[in-house]
PDB file of N, CA and C in Angstrom:
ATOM      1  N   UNK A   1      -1.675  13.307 -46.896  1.00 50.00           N
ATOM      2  CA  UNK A   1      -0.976  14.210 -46.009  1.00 50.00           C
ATOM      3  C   UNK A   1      -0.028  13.389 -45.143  1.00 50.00           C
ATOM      4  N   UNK A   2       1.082  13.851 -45.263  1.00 61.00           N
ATOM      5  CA  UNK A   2       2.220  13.204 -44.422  1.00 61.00           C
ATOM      6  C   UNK A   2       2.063  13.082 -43.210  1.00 61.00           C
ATOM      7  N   UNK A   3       1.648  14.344 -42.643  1.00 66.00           N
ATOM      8  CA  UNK A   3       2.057  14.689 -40.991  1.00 66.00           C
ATOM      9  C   UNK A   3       3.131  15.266 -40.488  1.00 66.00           C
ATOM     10  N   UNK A   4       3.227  15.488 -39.012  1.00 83.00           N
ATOM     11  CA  UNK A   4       4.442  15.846 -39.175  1.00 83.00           C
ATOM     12  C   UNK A   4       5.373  14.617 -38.117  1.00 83.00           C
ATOM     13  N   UNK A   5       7.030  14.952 -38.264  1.00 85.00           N
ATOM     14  CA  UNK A   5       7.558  13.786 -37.356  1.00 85.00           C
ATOM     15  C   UNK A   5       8.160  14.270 -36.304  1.00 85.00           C
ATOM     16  N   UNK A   6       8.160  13.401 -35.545  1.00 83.00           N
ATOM     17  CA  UNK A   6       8.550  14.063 -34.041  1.00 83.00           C
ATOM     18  C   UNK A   6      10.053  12.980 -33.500  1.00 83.00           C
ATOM     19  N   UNK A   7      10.785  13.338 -33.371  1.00 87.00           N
ATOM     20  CA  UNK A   7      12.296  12.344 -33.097  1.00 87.00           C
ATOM     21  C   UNK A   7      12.498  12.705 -31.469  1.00 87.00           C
ATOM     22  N   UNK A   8      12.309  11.465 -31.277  1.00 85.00           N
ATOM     23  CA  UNK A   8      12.406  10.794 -29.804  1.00 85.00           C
ATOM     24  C   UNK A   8      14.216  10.737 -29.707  1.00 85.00           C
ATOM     25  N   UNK A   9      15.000  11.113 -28.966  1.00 89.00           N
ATOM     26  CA  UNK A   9      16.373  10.419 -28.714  1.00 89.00           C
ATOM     27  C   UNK A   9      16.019   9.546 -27.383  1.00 89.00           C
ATOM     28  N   UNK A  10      16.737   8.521 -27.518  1.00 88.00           N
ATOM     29  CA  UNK A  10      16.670   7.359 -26.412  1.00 88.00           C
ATOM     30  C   UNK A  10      18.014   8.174 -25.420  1.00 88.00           C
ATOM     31  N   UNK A  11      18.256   7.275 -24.081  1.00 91.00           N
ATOM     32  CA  UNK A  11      19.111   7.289 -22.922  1.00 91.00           C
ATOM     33  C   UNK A  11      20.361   6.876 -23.825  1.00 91.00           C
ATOM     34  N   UNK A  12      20.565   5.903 -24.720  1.00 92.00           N
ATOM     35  CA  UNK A  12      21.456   5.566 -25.659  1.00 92.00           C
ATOM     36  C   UNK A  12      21.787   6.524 -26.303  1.00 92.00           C
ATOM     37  N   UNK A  13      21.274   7.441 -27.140  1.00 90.00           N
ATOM     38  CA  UNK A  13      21.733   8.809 -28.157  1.00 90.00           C
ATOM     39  C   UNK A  13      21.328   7.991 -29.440  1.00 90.00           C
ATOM     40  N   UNK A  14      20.640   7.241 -29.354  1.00 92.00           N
ATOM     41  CA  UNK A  14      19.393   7.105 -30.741  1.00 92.00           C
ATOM     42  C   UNK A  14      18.578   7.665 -30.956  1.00 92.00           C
ATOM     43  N   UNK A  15      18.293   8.307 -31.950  1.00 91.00           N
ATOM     44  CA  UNK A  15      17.508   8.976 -32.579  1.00 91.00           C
ATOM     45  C   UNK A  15      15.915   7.829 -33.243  1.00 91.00           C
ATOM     46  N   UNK A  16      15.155   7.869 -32.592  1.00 88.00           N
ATOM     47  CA  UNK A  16      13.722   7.751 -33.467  1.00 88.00           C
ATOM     48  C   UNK A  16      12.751   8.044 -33.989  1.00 88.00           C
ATOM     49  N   UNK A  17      12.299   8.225 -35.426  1.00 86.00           N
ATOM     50  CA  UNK A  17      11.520   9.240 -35.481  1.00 86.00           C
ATOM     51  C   UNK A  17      10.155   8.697 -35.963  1.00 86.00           C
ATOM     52  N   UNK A  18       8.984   9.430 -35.093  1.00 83.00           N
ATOM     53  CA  UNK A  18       7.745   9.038 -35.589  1.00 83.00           C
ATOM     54  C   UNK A  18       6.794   9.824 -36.048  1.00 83.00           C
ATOM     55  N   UNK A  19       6.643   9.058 -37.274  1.00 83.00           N
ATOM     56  CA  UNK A  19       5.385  10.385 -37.575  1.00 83.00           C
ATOM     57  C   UNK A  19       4.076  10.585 -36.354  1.00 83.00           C
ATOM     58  N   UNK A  20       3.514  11.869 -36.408  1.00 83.00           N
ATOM     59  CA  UNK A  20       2.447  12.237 -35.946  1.00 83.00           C
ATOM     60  C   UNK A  20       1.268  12.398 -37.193  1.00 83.00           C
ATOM     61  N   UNK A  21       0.700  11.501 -36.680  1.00 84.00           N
ATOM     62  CA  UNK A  21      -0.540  11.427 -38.334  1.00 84.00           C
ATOM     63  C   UNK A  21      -1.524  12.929 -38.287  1.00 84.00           C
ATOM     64  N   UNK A  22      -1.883  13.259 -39.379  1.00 86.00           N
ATOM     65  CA  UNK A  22      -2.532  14.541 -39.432  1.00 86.00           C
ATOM     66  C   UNK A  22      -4.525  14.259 -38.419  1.00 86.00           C
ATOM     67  N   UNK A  23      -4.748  14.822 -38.235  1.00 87.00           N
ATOM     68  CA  UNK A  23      -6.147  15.056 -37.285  1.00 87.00           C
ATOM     69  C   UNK A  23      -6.959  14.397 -37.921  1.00 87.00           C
ATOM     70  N   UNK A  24      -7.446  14.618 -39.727  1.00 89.00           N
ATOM     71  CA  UNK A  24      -8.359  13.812 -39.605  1.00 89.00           C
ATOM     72  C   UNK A  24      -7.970  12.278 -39.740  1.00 89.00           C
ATOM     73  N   UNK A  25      -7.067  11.898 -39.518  1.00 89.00           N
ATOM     74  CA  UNK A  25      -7.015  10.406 -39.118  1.00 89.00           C
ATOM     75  C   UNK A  25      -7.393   9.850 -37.873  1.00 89.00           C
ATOM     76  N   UNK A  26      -6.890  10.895 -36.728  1.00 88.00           N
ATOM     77  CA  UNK A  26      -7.062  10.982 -35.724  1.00 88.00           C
ATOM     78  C   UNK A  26      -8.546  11.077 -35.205  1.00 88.00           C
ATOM     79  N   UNK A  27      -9.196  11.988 -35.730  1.00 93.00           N
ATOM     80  CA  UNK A  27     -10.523  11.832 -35.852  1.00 93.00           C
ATOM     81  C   UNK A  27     -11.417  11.132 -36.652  1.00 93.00           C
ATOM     82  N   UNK A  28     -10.891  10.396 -37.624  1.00 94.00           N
ATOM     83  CA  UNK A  28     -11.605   8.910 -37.964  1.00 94.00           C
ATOM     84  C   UNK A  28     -11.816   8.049 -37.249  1.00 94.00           C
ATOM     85  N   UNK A  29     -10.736   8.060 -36.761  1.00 93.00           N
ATOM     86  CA  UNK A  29     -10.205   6.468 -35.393  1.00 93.00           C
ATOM     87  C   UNK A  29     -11.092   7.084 -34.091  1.00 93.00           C
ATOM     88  N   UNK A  30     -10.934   8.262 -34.113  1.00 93.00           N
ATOM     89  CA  UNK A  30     -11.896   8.743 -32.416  1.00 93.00           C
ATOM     90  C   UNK A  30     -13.603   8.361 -32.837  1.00 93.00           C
ATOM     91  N   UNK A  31     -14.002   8.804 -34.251  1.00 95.00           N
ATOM     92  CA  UNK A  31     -15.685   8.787 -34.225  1.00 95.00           C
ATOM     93  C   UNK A  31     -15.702   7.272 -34.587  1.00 95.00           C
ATOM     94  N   UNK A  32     -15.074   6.446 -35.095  1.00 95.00           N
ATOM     95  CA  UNK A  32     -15.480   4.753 -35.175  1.00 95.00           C
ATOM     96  C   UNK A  32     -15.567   4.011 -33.829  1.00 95.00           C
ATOM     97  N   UNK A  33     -14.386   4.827 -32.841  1.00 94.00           N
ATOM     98  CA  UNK A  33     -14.551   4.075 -30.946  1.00 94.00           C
ATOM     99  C   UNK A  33     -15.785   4.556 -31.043  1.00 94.00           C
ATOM    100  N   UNK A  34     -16.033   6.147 -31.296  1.00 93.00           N
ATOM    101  CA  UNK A  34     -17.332   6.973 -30.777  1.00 93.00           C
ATOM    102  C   UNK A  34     -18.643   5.817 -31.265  1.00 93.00           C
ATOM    103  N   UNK A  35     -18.668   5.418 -31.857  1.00 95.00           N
ATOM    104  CA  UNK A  35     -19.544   4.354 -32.927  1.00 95.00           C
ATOM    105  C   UNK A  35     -19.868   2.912 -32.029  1.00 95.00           C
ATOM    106  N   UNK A  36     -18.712   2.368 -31.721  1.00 93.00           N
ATOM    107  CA  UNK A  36     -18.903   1.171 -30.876  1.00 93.00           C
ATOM    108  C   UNK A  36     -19.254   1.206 -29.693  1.00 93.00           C
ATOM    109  N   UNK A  37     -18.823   2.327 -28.963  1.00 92.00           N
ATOM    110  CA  UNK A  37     -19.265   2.607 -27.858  1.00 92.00           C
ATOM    111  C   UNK A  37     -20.884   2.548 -28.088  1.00 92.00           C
ATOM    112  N   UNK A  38     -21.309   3.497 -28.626  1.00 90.00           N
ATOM    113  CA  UNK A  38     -22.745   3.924 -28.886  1.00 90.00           C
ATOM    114  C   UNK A  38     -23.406   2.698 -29.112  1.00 90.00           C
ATOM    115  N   UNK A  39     -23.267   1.842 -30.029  1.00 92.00           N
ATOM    116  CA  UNK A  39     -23.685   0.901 -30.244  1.00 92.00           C
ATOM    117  C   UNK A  39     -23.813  -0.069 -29.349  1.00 92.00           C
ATOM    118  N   UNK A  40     -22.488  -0.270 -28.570  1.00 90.00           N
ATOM    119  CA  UNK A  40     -22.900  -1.275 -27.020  1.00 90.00           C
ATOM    120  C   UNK A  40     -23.883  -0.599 -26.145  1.00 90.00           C
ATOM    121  N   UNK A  41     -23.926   0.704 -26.214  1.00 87.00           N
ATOM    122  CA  UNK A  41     -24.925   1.584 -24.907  1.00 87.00           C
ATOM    123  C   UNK A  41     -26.103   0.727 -25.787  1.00 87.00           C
ATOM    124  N   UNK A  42     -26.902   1.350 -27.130  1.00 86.00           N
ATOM    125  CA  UNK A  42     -27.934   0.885 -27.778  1.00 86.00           C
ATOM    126  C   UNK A  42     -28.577  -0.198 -27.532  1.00 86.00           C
ATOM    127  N   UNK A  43     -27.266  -1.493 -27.392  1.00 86.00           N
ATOM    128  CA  UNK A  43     -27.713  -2.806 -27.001  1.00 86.00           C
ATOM    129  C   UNK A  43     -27.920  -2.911 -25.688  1.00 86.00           C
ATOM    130  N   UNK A  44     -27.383  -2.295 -24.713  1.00 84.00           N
ATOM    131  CA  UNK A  44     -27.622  -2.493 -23.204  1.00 84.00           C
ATOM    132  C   UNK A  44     -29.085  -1.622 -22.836  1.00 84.00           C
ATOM    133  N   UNK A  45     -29.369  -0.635 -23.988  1.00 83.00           N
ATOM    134  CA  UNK A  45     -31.099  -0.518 -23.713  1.00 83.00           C
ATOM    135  C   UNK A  45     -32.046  -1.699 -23.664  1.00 83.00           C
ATOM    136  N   UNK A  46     -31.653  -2.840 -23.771  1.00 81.00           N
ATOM    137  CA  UNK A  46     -32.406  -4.017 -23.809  1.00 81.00           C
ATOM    138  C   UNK A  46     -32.598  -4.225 -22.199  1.00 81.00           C
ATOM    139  N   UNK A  47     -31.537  -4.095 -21.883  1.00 76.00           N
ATOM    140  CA  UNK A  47     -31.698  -4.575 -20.194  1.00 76.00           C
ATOM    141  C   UNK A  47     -33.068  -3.933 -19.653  1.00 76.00           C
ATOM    142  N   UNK A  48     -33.150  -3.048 -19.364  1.00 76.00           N
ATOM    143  CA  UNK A  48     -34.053  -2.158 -19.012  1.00 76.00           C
ATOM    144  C   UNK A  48     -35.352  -2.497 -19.043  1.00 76.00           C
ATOM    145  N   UNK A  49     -35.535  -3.151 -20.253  1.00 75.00           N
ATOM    146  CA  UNK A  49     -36.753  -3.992 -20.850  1.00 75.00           C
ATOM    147  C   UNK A  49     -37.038  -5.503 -20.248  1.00 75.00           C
ATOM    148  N   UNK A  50     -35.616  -5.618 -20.078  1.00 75.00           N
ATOM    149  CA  UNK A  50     -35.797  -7.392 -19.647  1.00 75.00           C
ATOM    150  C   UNK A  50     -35.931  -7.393 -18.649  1.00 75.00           C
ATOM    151  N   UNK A  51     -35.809  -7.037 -17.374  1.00 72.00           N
ATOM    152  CA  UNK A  51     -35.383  -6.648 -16.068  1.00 72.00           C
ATOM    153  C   UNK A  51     -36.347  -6.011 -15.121  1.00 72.00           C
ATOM    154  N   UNK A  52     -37.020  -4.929 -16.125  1.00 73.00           N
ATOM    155  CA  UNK A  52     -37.738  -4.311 -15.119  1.00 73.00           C
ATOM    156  C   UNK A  52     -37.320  -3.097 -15.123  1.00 73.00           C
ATOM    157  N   UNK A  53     -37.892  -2.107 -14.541  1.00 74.00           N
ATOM    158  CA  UNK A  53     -37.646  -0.760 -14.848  1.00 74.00           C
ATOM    159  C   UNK A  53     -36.405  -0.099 -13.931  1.00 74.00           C
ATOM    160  N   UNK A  54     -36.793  -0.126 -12.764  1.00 75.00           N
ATOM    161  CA  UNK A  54     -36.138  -0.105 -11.687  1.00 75.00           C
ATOM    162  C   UNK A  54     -34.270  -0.613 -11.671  1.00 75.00           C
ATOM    163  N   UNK A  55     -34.780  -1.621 -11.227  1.00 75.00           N
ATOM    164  CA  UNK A  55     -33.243  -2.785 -11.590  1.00 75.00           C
ATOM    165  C   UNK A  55     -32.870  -2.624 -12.878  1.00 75.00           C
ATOM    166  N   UNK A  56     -32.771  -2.597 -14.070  1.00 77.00           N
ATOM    167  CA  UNK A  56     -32.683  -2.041 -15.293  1.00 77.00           C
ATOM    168  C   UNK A  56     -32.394  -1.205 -15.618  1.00 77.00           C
ATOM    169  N   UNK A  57     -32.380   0.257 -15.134  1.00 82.00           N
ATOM    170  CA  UNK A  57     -31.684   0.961 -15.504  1.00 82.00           C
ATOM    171  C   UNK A  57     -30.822   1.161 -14.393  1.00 82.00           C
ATOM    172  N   UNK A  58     -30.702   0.744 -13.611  1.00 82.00           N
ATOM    173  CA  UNK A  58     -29.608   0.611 -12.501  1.00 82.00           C
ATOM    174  C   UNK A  58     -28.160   0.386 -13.559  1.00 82.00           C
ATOM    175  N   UNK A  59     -28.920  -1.265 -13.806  1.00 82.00           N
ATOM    176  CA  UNK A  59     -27.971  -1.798 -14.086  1.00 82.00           C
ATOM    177  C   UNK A  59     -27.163  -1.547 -15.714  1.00 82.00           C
ATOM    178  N   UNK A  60     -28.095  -1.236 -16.289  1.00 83.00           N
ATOM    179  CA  UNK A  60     -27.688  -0.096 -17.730  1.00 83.00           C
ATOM    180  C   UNK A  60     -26.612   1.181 -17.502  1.00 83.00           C
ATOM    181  N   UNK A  61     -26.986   1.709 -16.663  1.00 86.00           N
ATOM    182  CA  UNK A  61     -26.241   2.859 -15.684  1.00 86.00           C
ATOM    183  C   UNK A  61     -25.082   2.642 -15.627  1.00 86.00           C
ATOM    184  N   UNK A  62     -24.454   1.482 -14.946  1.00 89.00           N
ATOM    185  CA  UNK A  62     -23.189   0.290 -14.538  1.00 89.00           C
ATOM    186  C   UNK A  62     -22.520   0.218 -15.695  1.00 89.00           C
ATOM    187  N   UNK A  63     -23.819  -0.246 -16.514  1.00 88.00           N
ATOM    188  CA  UNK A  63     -23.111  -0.573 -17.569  1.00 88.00           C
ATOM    189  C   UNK A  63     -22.235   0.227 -18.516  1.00 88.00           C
ATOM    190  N   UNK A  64     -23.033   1.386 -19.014  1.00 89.00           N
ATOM    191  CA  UNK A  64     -22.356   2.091 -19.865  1.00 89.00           C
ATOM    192  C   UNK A  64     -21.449   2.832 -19.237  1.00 89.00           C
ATOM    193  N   UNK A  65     -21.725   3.428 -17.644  1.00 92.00           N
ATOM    194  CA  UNK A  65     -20.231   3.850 -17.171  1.00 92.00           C
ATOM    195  C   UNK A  65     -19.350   3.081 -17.433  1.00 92.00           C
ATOM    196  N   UNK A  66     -19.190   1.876 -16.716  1.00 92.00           N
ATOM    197  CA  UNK A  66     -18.020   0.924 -17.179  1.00 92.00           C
ATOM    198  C   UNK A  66     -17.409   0.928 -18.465  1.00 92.00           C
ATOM    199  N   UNK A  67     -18.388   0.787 -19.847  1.00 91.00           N
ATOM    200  CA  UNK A  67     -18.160   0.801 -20.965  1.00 91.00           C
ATOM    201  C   UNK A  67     -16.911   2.105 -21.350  1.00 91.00           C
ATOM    202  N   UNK A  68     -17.829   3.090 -20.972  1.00 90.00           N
ATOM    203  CA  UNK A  68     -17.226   4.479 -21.228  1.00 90.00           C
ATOM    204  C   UNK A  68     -15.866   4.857 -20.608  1.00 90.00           C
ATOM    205  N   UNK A  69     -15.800   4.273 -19.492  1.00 93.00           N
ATOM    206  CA  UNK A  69     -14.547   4.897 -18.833  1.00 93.00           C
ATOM    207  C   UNK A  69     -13.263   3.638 -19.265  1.00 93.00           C
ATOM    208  N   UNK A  70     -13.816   2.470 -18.976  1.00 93.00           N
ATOM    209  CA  UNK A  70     -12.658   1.357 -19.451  1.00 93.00           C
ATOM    210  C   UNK A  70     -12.519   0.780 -20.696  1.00 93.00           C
ATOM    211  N   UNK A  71     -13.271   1.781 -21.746  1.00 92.00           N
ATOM    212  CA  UNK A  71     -13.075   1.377 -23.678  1.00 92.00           C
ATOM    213  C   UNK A  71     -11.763   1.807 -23.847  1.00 92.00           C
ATOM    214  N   UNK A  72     -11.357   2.892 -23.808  1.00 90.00           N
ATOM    215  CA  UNK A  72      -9.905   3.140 -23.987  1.00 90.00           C
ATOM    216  C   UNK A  72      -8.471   2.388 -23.466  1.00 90.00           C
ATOM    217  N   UNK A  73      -8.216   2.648 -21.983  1.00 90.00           N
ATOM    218  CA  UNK A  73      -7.511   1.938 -21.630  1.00 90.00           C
ATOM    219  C   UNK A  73      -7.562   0.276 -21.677  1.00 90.00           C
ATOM    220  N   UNK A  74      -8.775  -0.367 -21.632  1.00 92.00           N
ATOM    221  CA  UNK A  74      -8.355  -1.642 -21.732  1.00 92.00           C
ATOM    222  C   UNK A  74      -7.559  -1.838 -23.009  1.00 92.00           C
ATOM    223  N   UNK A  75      -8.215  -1.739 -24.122  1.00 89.00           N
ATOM    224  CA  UNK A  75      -7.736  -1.888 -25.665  1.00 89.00           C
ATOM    225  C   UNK A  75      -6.442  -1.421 -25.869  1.00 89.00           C
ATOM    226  N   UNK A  76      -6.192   0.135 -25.555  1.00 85.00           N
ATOM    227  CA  UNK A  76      -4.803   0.323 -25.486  1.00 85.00           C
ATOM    228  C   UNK A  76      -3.595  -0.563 -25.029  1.00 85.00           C
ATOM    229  N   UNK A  77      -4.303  -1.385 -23.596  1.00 88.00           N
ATOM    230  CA  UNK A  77      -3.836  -2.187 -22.915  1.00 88.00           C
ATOM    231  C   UNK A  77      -3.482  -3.266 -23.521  1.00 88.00           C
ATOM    232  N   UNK A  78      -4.279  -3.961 -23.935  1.00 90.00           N
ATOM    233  CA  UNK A  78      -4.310  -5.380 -24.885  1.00 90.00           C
ATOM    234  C   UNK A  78      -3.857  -5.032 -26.152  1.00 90.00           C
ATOM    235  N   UNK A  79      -4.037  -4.506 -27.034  1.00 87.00           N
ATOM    236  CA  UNK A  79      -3.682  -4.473 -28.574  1.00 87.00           C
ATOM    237  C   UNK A  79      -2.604  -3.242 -29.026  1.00 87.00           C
ATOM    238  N   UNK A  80      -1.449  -3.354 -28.130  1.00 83.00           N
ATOM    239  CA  UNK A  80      -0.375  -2.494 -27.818  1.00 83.00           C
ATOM    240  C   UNK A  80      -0.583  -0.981 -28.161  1.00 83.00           C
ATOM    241  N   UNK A  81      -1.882  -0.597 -27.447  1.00 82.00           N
ATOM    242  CA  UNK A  81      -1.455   1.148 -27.722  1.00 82.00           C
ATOM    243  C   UNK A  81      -2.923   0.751 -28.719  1.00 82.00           C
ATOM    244  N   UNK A  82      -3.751   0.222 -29.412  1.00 88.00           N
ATOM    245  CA  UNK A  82      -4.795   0.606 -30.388  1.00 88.00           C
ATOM    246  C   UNK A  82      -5.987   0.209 -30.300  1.00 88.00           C
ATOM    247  N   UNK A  83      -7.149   1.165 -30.071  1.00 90.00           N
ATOM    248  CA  UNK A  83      -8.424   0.980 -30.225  1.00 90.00           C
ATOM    249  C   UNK A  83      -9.016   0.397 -31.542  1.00 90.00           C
ATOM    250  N   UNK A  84     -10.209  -0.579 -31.566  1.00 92.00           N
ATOM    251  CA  UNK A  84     -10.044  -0.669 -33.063  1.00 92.00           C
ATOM    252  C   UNK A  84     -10.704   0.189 -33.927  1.00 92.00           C
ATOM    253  N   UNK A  85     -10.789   1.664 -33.480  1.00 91.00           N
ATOM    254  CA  UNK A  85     -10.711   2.612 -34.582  1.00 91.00           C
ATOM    255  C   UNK A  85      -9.119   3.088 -34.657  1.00 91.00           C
ATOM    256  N   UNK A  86      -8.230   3.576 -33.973  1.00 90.00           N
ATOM    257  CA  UNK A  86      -6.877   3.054 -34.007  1.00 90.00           C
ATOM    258  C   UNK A  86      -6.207   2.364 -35.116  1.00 90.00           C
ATOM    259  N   UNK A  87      -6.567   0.787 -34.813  1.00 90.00           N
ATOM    260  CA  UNK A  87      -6.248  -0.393 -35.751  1.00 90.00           C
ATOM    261  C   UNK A  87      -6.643  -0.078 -37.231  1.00 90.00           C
ATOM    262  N   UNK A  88      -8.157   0.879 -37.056  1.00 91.00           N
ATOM    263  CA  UNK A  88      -8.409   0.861 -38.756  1.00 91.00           C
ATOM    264  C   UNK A  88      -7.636   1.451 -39.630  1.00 91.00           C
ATOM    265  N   UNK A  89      -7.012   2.682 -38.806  1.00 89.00           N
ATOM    266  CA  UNK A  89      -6.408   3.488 -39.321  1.00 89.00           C
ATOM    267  C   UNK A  89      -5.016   3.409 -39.378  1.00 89.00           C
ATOM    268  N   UNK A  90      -4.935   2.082 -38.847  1.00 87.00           N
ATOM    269  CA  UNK A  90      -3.307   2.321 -38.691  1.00 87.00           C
ATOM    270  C   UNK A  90      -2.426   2.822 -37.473  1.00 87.00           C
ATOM    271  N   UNK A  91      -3.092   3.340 -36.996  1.00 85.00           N
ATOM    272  CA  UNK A  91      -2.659   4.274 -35.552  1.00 85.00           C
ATOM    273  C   UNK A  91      -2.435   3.737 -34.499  1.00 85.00           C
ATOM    274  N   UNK A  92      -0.863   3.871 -33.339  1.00 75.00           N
ATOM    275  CA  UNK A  92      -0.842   3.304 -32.418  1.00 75.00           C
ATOM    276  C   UNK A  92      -0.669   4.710 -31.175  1.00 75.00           C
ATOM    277  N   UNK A  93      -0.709   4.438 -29.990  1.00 75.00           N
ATOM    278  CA  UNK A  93      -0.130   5.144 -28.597  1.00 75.00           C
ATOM    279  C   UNK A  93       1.410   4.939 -28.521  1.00 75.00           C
ATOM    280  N   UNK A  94       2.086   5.698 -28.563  1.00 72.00           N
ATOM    281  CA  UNK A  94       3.722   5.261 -28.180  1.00 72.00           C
ATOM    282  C   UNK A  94       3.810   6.266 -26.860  1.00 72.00           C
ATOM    283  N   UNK A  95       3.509   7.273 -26.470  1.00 65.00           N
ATOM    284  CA  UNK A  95       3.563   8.092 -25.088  1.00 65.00           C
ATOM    285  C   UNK A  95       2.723   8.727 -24.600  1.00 65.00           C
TER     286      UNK A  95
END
């Protein structure tokens, strides 16, 4: 499936055109982040154990908020626009 394309004109009067990839690509690349994420929470159930109950899930707590809220933007940040479910697929952020 092609997708469809969407043409950006610049301040110049250039024309660029980018495809918009069809959904389930889009939703490949969303459930593989969905995947890593999960998988770092999984491993930070260890804390909990090592730590103590108390302090442990405090700090598990910390953790996966952090995880959850700054997985997207950092990566976007660093690897111009792509999560690496993104990257698998090919897929970048342009706006």
């Amino acid at each position: 499936m092609a997708g469809r394309v969407h043409v950006l004109v610049t301040p110049e009067g250039v024309p660029l055109d980018f495809r918009i990839p069809p959904l389930g690509e889009r939703l490949a690349a969303f459930l593989l982040d969905s995947l890593i994420i999960g998988a770092l929470g999984f491993v930070l159930l260890l804390i909990p154990m090592a730590l103590g109950v108390v302090e442990g899930w405090a700090l598990y707590n910390l953790l996966t908020f952090v995880i959850r809220i700054f997985y997207f933007p950092w990566y976007e940040h660093r690897w111009q626009g792509r999560t690496p479910g993104k990257r698998w697929q090919r897929l970048h952020v342009i706006d």
